[in-house]
XYZ file of C-alpha atoms in Angstrom:
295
model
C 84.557 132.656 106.273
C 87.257 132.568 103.944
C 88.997 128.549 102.985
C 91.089 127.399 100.756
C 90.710 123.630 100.526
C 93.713 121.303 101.228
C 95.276 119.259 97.698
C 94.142 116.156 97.660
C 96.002 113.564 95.832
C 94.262 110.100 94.995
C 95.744 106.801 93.912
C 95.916 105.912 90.254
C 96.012 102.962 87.690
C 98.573 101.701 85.405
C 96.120 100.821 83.297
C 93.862 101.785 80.045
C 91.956 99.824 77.858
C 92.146 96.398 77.257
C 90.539 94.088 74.421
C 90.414 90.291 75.192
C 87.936 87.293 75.745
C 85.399 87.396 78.838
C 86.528 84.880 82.006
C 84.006 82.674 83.261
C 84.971 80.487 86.028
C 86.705 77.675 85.407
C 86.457 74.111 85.701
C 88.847 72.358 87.513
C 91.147 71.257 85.029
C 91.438 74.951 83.439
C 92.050 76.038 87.069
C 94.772 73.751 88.007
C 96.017 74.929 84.730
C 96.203 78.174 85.921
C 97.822 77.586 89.403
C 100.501 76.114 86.783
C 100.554 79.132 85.075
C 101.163 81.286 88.575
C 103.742 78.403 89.841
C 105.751 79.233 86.631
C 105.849 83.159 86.456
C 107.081 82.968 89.903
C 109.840 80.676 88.574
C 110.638 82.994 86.016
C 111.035 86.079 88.567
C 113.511 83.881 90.654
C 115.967 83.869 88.203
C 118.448 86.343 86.718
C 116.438 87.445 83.455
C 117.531 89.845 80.918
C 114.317 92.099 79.408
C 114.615 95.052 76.936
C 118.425 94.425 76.599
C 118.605 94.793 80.810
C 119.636 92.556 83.328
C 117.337 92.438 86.091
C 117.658 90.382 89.843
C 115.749 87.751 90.841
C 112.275 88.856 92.375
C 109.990 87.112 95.501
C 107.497 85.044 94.098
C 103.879 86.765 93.792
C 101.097 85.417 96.197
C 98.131 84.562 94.529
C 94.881 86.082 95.421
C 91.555 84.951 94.406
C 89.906 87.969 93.728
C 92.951 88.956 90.719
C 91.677 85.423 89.264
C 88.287 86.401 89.089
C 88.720 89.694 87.653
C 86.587 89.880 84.182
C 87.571 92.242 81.355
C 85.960 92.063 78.028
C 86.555 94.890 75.377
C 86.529 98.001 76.161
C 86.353 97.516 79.847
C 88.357 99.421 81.877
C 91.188 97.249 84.152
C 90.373 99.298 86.833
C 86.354 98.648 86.709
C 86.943 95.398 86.336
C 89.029 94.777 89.569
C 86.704 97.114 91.520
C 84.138 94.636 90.619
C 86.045 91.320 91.592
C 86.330 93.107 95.198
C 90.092 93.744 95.077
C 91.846 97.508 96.651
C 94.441 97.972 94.352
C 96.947 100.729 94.234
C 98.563 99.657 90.692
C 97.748 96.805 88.280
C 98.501 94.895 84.194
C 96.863 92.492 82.883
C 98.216 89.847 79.990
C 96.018 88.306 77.528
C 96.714 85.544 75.391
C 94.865 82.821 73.373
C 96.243 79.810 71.653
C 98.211 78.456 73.836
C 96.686 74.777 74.906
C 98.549 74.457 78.291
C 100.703 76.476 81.262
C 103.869 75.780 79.139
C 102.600 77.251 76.263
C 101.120 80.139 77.798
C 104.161 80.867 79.455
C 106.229 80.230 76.486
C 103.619 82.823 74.495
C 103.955 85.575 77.050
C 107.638 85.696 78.690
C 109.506 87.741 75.790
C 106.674 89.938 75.349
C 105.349 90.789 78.561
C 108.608 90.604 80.110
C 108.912 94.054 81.772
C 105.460 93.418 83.299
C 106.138 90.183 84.807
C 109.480 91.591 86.306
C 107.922 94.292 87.885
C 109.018 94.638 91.428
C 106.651 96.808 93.014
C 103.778 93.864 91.278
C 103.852 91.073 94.807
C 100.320 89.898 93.383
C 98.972 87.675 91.125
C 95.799 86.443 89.851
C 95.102 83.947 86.731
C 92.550 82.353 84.926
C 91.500 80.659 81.844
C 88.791 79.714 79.066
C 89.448 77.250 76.856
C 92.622 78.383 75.036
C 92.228 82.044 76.353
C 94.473 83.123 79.585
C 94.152 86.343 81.828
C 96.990 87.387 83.973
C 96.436 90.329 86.232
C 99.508 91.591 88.250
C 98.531 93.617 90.977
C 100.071 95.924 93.789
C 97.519 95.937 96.751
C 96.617 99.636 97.906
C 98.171 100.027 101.457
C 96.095 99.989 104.260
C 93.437 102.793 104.786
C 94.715 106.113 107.022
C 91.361 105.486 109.333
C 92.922 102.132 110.664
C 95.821 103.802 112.177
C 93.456 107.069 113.442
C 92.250 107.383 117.432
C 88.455 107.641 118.014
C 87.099 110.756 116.957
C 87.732 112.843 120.122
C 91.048 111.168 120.767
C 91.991 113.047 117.605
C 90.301 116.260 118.119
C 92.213 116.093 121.440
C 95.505 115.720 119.340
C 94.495 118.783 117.336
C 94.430 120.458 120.408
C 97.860 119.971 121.686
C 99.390 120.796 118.131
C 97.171 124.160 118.300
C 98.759 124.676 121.665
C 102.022 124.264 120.901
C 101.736 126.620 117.746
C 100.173 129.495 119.779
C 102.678 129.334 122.617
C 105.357 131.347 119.985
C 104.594 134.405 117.988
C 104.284 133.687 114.226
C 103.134 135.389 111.205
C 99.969 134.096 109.116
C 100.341 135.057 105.215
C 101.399 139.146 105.790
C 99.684 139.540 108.983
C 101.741 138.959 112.382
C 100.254 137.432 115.138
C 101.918 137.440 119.060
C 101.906 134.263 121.165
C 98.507 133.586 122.288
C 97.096 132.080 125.485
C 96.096 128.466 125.191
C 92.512 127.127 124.153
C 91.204 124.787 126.271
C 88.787 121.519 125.498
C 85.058 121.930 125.146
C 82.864 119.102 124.036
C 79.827 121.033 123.000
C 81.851 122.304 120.417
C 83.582 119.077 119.889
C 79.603 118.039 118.926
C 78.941 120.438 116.829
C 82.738 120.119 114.738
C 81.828 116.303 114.977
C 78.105 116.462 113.192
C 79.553 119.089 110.558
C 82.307 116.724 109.741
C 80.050 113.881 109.694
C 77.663 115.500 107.214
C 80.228 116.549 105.115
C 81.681 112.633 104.789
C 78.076 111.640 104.721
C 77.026 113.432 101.928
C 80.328 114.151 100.015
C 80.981 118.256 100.236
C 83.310 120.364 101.227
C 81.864 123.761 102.851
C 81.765 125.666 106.007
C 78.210 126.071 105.130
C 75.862 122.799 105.497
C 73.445 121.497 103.464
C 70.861 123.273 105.926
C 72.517 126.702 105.252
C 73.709 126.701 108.781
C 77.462 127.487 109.513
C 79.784 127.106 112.613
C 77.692 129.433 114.201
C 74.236 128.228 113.928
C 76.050 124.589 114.894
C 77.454 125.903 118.185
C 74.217 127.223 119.003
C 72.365 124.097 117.818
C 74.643 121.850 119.934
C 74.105 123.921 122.925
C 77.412 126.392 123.030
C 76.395 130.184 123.811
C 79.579 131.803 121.878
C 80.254 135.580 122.299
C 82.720 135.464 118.964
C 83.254 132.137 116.939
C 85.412 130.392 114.214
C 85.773 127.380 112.211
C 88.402 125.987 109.816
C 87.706 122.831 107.765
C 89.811 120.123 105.644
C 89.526 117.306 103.823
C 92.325 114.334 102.548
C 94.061 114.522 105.646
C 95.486 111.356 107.206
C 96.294 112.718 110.585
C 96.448 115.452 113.336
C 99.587 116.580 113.141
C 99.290 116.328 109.047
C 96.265 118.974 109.218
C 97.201 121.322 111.607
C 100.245 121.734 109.375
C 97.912 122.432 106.593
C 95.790 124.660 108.463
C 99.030 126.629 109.893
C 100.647 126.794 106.050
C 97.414 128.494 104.892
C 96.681 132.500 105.868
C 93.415 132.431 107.035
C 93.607 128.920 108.978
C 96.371 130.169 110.610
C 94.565 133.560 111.370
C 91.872 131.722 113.044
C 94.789 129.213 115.244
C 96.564 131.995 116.476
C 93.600 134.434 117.231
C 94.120 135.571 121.028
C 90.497 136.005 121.327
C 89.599 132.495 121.383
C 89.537 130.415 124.810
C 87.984 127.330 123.394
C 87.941 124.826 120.877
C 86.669 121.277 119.797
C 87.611 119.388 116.856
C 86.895 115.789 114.910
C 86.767 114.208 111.700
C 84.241 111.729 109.825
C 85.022 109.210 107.081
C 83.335 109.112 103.829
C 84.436 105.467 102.580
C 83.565 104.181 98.920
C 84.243 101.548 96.810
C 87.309 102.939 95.321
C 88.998 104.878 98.851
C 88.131 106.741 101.919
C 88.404 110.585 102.568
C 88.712 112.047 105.769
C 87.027 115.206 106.559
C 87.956 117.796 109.219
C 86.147 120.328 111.301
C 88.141 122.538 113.750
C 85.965 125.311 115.707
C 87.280 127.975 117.877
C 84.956 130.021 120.368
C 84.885 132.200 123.307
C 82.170 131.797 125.701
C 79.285 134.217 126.092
């Protein structure tokens, strides 16, 4: 079987390579200092400010977060690396080094002309700070939204969803690529091969591929049969970076040969589910969709 895999886009950084002084945790005093530090950025972001020659609106203050102030980059570390580490999701993030200055005042003082497009960012609401000795870290930080899986149904629940959407698209003639296909009987539920489109997608997510073939050398076939489905003709289409039902059928239905497979009038059955592969730095969602008629 034929696939073309689905684009899939991930978040990135604002950020590169940055030189400047290791953070260690602080002692109280350099702490309070930098709660100052915070207290006065968001000061400066509620006022009118001009930066670069523009005049820019006054901004909602950034909420601290620990895990920004513990964020440790030394030279040649990577800003994004280094906020992995300190346990924080982040969808964009600068940083602002400075030493010298001996106190809040000064730092801000030190940082405010220079940095000024950075702290005036709007889409930063973020912020994390810290200090050693004479040497300040600011990290501005947008927080990655929420991951798709929070706002997906139970496996089946989705592969349910799938289901309806395949319906729908088979109740009206369309054409797939160059080849025309009439409107097609529905498909109706079956769990065995709800199963068997469950452990594929779950070994895919589990082991980070992207194949109708498993790492068994077993396909959609061999899976049915495994999971107790006695098919007389069988077919499978797969995805990957997909944040909901109705988001990959439309993929399936834009491409040729996933449509091909949707719309084929021989089919009477189908089950469907996806499996997350999660990791430090996102989750992907992987999709199995097989078709069948019984023997």
């Amino acid at each position: 079987m034929t696939i073309t895999p689905p684009p899939f886009t991930p978040s990135k950084l604002a950020a590169g390579l940055l030189a400047a002084a290791s953070v260690l945790l602080a002692c109280p005093a350099q702490a309070q200092g930098s709660a100052q530090l915070v207290d006065l950025i968001n000061a400066y972001r509620a006022s009118p400010r001009t930066c670069d020659g523009r005049r820019t609106a006054p901004l909602a203050p950034l909420a601290m977060d620990p895990a920004l102030g513990r964020v440790a980059v030394t030279t040649g570390t990577l800003l994004e690396h280094a906020i992995e580490q300190a346990g924080y999701k982040v969808a964009r993030a600068e940083a602002i080094s400075v030493t010298g200055p001996p106190d809040a005042r000064a730092a801000m003082a030190a940082i405010e002309t220079p940095y000024c497009s950075t702290l005036l960012n709007p889409t930063f609401s973020e912020i994390g700070a810290s200090r050693r000795g004479d040497s300040w870290q600011i990290v501005l930080a947008e927080p990655a939204p929420p991951p798709a899986s929070n706002f997906l149904p139970d496996s089946e629940t989705a592969g349910k969803a799938i289901l309806d959407a395949v319906n729908d698209a088979r109740a009206k003639a369309r054409s797939c690529g160059t080849q025309r296909f009439p409107a097609a009987r529905q498909v109706t539920w079956n769990g065995t091969l709800g199963d068997a489109a469950l452990s594929h997608s779950r070994d895919m997510a589990a082991h980070r591929y992207f194949s109708h073939k498993g790492r068994d050398g077993q396909g959609a076939a061999e899976r049915a049969v495994r999971a107790g489905y006695r098919w007389l003709r069988i077919g499978e289409n797969i995805a990957a970076g997909q944040n909901s039902p109705a988001e990959v059928v439309a993929g399936w239905l834009s491409s040729p040969g996933h449509c091909a497979n949707i719309m084929q009038g021989g089919f009477t059955e189908m089950g469907a589910a996806y499996a997350i592969n999660q990791s430090r730095t996102g989750e992907r969602i992987y999709w199995t969709q097989v078709f069948a008629a019984p023997r």
